[in-house]
JSON list of C-alpha atoms in Angstrom, two decimals:
[
{"chain": "A", "resi": 190, "resn": "UNK", "atom": "CA", "xyz": [-30.37, 82.64, 160.24]},
{"chain": "A", "resi": 191, "resn": "UNK", "atom": "CA", "xyz": [-31.55, 79.04, 160.16]},
{"chain": "A", "resi": 192, "resn": "UNK", "atom": "CA", "xyz": [-31.54, 77.23, 156.83]},
{"chain": "A", "resi": 193, "resn": "UNK", "atom": "CA", "xyz": [-34.90, 75.58, 156.30]},
{"chain": "A", "resi": 194, "resn": "UNK", "atom": "CA", "xyz": [-35.24, 72.76, 153.82]},
{"chain": "A", "resi": 195, "resn": "UNK", "atom": "CA", "xyz": [-37.00, 69.54, 152.96]},
{"chain": "A", "resi": 196, "resn": "UNK", "atom": "CA", "xyz": [-34.86, 66.78, 151.50]},
{"chain": "A", "resi": 197, "resn": "UNK", "atom": "CA", "xyz": [-35.25, 63.24, 150.28]},
{"chain": "A", "resi": 198, "resn": "UNK", "atom": "CA", "xyz": [-33.56, 60.52, 152.37]},
{"chain": "A", "resi": 199, "resn": "UNK", "atom": "CA", "xyz": [-34.58, 57.53, 150.29]},
{"chain": "A", "resi": 200, "resn": "UNK", "atom": "CA", "xyz": [-37.30, 56.20, 148.04]},
{"chain": "A", "resi": 201, "resn": "UNK", "atom": "CA", "xyz": [-40.13, 57.39, 150.27]},
{"chain": "A", "resi": 202, "resn": "UNK", "atom": "CA", "xyz": [-38.42, 59.02, 153.25]},
{"chain": "A", "resi": 203, "resn": "UNK", "atom": "CA", "xyz": [-37.98, 62.78, 153.62]},
{"chain": "A", "resi": 204, "resn": "UNK", "atom": "CA", "xyz": [-36.87, 65.11, 156.40]},
{"chain": "A", "resi": 205, "resn": "UNK", "atom": "CA", "xyz": [-37.49, 68.74, 157.22]},
{"chain": "A", "resi": 206, "resn": "UNK", "atom": "CA", "xyz": [-34.71, 70.74, 158.78]},
{"chain": "A", "resi": 207, "resn": "UNK", "atom": "CA", "xyz": [-34.88, 74.23, 160.28]},
{"chain": "A", "resi": 208, "resn": "UNK", "atom": "CA", "xyz": [-38.04, 76.18, 160.99]},
{"chain": "A", "resi": 209, "resn": "UNK", "atom": "CA", "xyz": [-41.64, 75.59, 159.97]},
{"chain": "A", "resi": 210, "resn": "UNK", "atom": "CA", "xyz": [-42.95, 79.10, 160.49]},
{"chain": "A", "resi": 211, "resn": "UNK", "atom": "CA", "xyz": [-44.81, 81.84, 158.64]},
{"chain": "A", "resi": 212, "resn": "UNK", "atom": "CA", "xyz": [-41.52, 82.94, 157.06]},
{"chain": "A", "resi": 213, "resn": "UNK", "atom": "CA", "xyz": [-40.55, 79.50, 155.72]},
{"chain": "A", "resi": 214, "resn": "UNK", "atom": "CA", "xyz": [-43.64, 77.44, 154.88]},
{"chain": "A", "resi": 215, "resn": "UNK", "atom": "CA", "xyz": [-44.24, 78.94, 151.44]},
{"chain": "A", "resi": 216, "resn": "UNK", "atom": "CA", "xyz": [-40.80, 77.86, 150.24]},
{"chain": "A", "resi": 217, "resn": "UNK", "atom": "CA", "xyz": [-41.17, 74.47, 151.94]},
{"chain": "A", "resi": 218, "resn": "UNK", "atom": "CA", "xyz": [-44.51, 73.94, 150.19]},
{"chain": "A", "resi": 219, "resn": "UNK", "atom": "CA", "xyz": [-43.15, 74.86, 146.76]},
{"chain": "A", "resi": 220, "resn": "UNK", "atom": "CA", "xyz": [-40.12, 72.59, 147.14]},
{"chain": "A", "resi": 221, "resn": "UNK", "atom": "CA", "xyz": [-42.07, 69.71, 148.68]},
{"chain": "A", "resi": 222, "resn": "UNK", "atom": "CA", "xyz": [-44.62, 69.77, 145.85]},
{"chain": "A", "resi": 223, "resn": "UNK", "atom": "CA", "xyz": [-41.82, 68.77, 143.47]},
{"chain": "A", "resi": 224, "resn": "UNK", "atom": "CA", "xyz": [-40.46, 66.10, 145.81]},
{"chain": "A", "resi": 225, "resn": "UNK", "atom": "CA", "xyz": [-43.72, 64.56, 146.99]},
{"chain": "A", "resi": 226, "resn": "UNK", "atom": "CA", "xyz": [-45.80, 64.60, 143.79]},
{"chain": "A", "resi": 227, "resn": "UNK", "atom": "CA", "xyz": [-44.71, 61.22, 142.40]},
{"chain": "A", "resi": 228, "resn": "UNK", "atom": "CA", "xyz": [-44.45, 59.36, 145.70]},
{"chain": "A", "resi": 229, "resn": "UNK", "atom": "CA", "xyz": [-47.33, 57.15, 146.81]},
{"chain": "A", "resi": 230, "resn": "UNK", "atom": "CA", "xyz": [-45.99, 56.43, 150.31]},
{"chain": "A", "resi": 231, "resn": "UNK", "atom": "CA", "xyz": [-44.26, 59.19, 152.24]},
{"chain": "A", "resi": 232, "resn": "UNK", "atom": "CA", "xyz": [-42.56, 59.26, 155.59]},
{"chain": "A", "resi": 233, "resn": "UNK", "atom": "CA", "xyz": [-41.71, 62.81, 156.66]},
{"chain": "A", "resi": 234, "resn": "UNK", "atom": "CA", "xyz": [-39.33, 63.15, 159.59]},
{"chain": "A", "resi": 235, "resn": "UNK", "atom": "CA", "xyz": [-39.84, 66.40, 161.50]},
{"chain": "A", "resi": 236, "resn": "UNK", "atom": "CA", "xyz": [-37.33, 65.68, 164.27]},
{"chain": "A", "resi": 237, "resn": "UNK", "atom": "CA", "xyz": [-34.85, 68.25, 162.89]},
{"chain": "A", "resi": 238, "resn": "UNK", "atom": "CA", "xyz": [-37.39, 71.09, 163.02]},
{"chain": "A", "resi": 239, "resn": "UNK", "atom": "CA", "xyz": [-36.01, 73.76, 165.34]},
{"chain": "A", "resi": 240, "resn": "UNK", "atom": "CA", "xyz": [-39.19, 75.81, 165.67]},
{"chain": "A", "resi": 241, "resn": "UNK", "atom": "CA", "xyz": [-42.78, 75.35, 164.47]},
{"chain": "A", "resi": 242, "resn": "UNK", "atom": "CA", "xyz": [-45.76, 77.67, 164.70]},
{"chain": "A", "resi": 243, "resn": "UNK", "atom": "CA", "xyz": [-49.33, 77.47, 163.42]},
{"chain": "A", "resi": 244, "resn": "UNK", "atom": "CA", "xyz": [-48.11, 77.93, 159.84]},
{"chain": "A", "resi": 245, "resn": "UNK", "atom": "CA", "xyz": [-46.01, 74.80, 160.26]},
{"chain": "A", "resi": 246, "resn": "UNK", "atom": "CA", "xyz": [-49.07, 72.90, 161.42]},
{"chain": "A", "resi": 247, "resn": "UNK", "atom": "CA", "xyz": [-51.02, 74.27, 158.46]},
{"chain": "A", "resi": 248, "resn": "UNK", "atom": "CA", "xyz": [-48.31, 72.97, 156.14]},
{"chain": "A", "resi": 249, "resn": "UNK", "atom": "CA", "xyz": [-48.51, 69.49, 157.67]},
{"chain": "A", "resi": 250, "resn": "UNK", "atom": "CA", "xyz": [-52.29, 69.54, 157.20]},
{"chain": "A", "resi": 251, "resn": "UNK", "atom": "CA", "xyz": [-51.81, 70.68, 153.58]},
{"chain": "A", "resi": 252, "resn": "UNK", "atom": "CA", "xyz": [-49.39, 67.81, 152.95]},
{"chain": "A", "resi": 253, "resn": "UNK", "atom": "CA", "xyz": [-52.00, 65.45, 154.37]},
{"chain": "A", "resi": 254, "resn": "UNK", "atom": "CA", "xyz": [-54.70, 66.91, 152.09]},
{"chain": "A", "resi": 255, "resn": "UNK", "atom": "CA", "xyz": [-52.48, 66.68, 149.03]},
{"chain": "A", "resi": 256, "resn": "UNK", "atom": "CA", "xyz": [-51.61, 63.07, 149.82]},
{"chain": "A", "resi": 257, "resn": "UNK", "atom": "CA", "xyz": [-55.30, 62.23, 150.23]},
{"chain": "A", "resi": 258, "resn": "UNK", "atom": "CA", "xyz": [-56.07, 63.81, 146.84]},
{"chain": "A", "resi": 259, "resn": "UNK", "atom": "CA", "xyz": [-53.48, 61.51, 145.22]},
{"chain": "A", "resi": 260, "resn": "UNK", "atom": "CA", "xyz": [-54.57, 58.47, 147.26]},
{"chain": "A", "resi": 261, "resn": "UNK", "atom": "CA", "xyz": [-51.08, 58.47, 148.77]},
{"chain": "A", "resi": 262, "resn": "UNK", "atom": "CA", "xyz": [-50.19, 57.54, 152.33]},
{"chain": "A", "resi": 263, "resn": "UNK", "atom": "CA", "xyz": [-48.25, 60.00, 154.47]},
{"chain": "A", "resi": 264, "resn": "UNK", "atom": "CA", "xyz": [-46.72, 59.40, 157.90]},
{"chain": "A", "resi": 265, "resn": "UNK", "atom": "CA", "xyz": [-44.98, 61.94, 160.13]},
{"chain": "A", "resi": 266, "resn": "UNK", "atom": "CA", "xyz": [-42.30, 61.10, 162.65]},
{"chain": "A", "resi": 267, "resn": "UNK", "atom": "CA", "xyz": [-40.58, 63.31, 165.20]},
{"chain": "A", "resi": 268, "resn": "UNK", "atom": "CA", "xyz": [-43.43, 65.82, 165.31]},
{"chain": "A", "resi": 269, "resn": "UNK", "atom": "CA", "xyz": [-42.25, 68.76, 167.47]},
{"chain": "A", "resi": 270, "resn": "UNK", "atom": "CA", "xyz": [-44.07, 69.21, 170.77]},
{"chain": "A", "resi": 271, "resn": "UNK", "atom": "CA", "xyz": [-44.85, 72.83, 169.84]},
{"chain": "A", "resi": 272, "resn": "UNK", "atom": "CA", "xyz": [-46.78, 71.59, 166.80]},
{"chain": "A", "resi": 273, "resn": "UNK", "atom": "CA", "xyz": [-48.63, 68.99, 168.88]},
{"chain": "A", "resi": 274, "resn": "UNK", "atom": "CA", "xyz": [-49.57, 71.71, 171.38]},
{"chain": "A", "resi": 275, "resn": "UNK", "atom": "CA", "xyz": [-50.93, 73.97, 168.65]},
{"chain": "A", "resi": 276, "resn": "UNK", "atom": "CA", "xyz": [-52.87, 71.06, 167.16]},
{"chain": "A", "resi": 277, "resn": "UNK", "atom": "CA", "xyz": [-54.33, 70.29, 170.58]},
{"chain": "A", "resi": 278, "resn": "UNK", "atom": "CA", "xyz": [-55.33, 73.93, 171.06]},
{"chain": "A", "resi": 279, "resn": "UNK", "atom": "CA", "xyz": [-56.98, 73.98, 167.61]},
{"chain": "A", "resi": 280, "resn": "UNK", "atom": "CA", "xyz": [-58.67, 70.63, 168.31]},
{"chain": "A", "resi": 281, "resn": "UNK", "atom": "CA", "xyz": [-57.03, 68.91, 165.34]},
{"chain": "A", "resi": 282, "resn": "UNK", "atom": "CA", "xyz": [-54.63, 66.74, 167.35]},
{"chain": "A", "resi": 283, "resn": "UNK", "atom": "CA", "xyz": [-56.50, 63.62, 166.23]},
{"chain": "A", "resi": 284, "resn": "UNK", "atom": "CA", "xyz": [-55.53, 64.39, 162.63]},
{"chain": "A", "resi": 285, "resn": "UNK", "atom": "CA", "xyz": [-51.85, 64.27, 163.59]},
{"chain": "A", "resi": 286, "resn": "UNK", "atom": "CA", "xyz": [-52.35, 61.04, 165.53]},
{"chain": "A", "resi": 287, "resn": "UNK", "atom": "CA", "xyz": [-53.79, 59.39, 162.42]},
{"chain": "A", "resi": 288, "resn": "UNK", "atom": "CA", "xyz": [-50.57, 60.10, 160.52]},
{"chain": "A", "resi": 289, "resn": "UNK", "atom": "CA", "xyz": [-47.93, 59.26, 163.10]}
]
């Protein structure tokens, strides 16, 4: 079983490790809400994500929406190719490009 977590790496840098799938995104969202809420500039590194499905993409889009609501800036690095492929299929790839 893969341990999935989001952790702080610095003042505004975070990383996600493990899976971003239907089985993990709820816990990732709950934990990230606590970590991200007071940060005005976020960099979220996804390079340690082992597997991502459409729920993982939905979580990234939710993080983007939450940041926009707070007038915060969010940037993603190391976006997994599987997530980019799903975004392309759903015709939301341009949203990811705006935040990378």
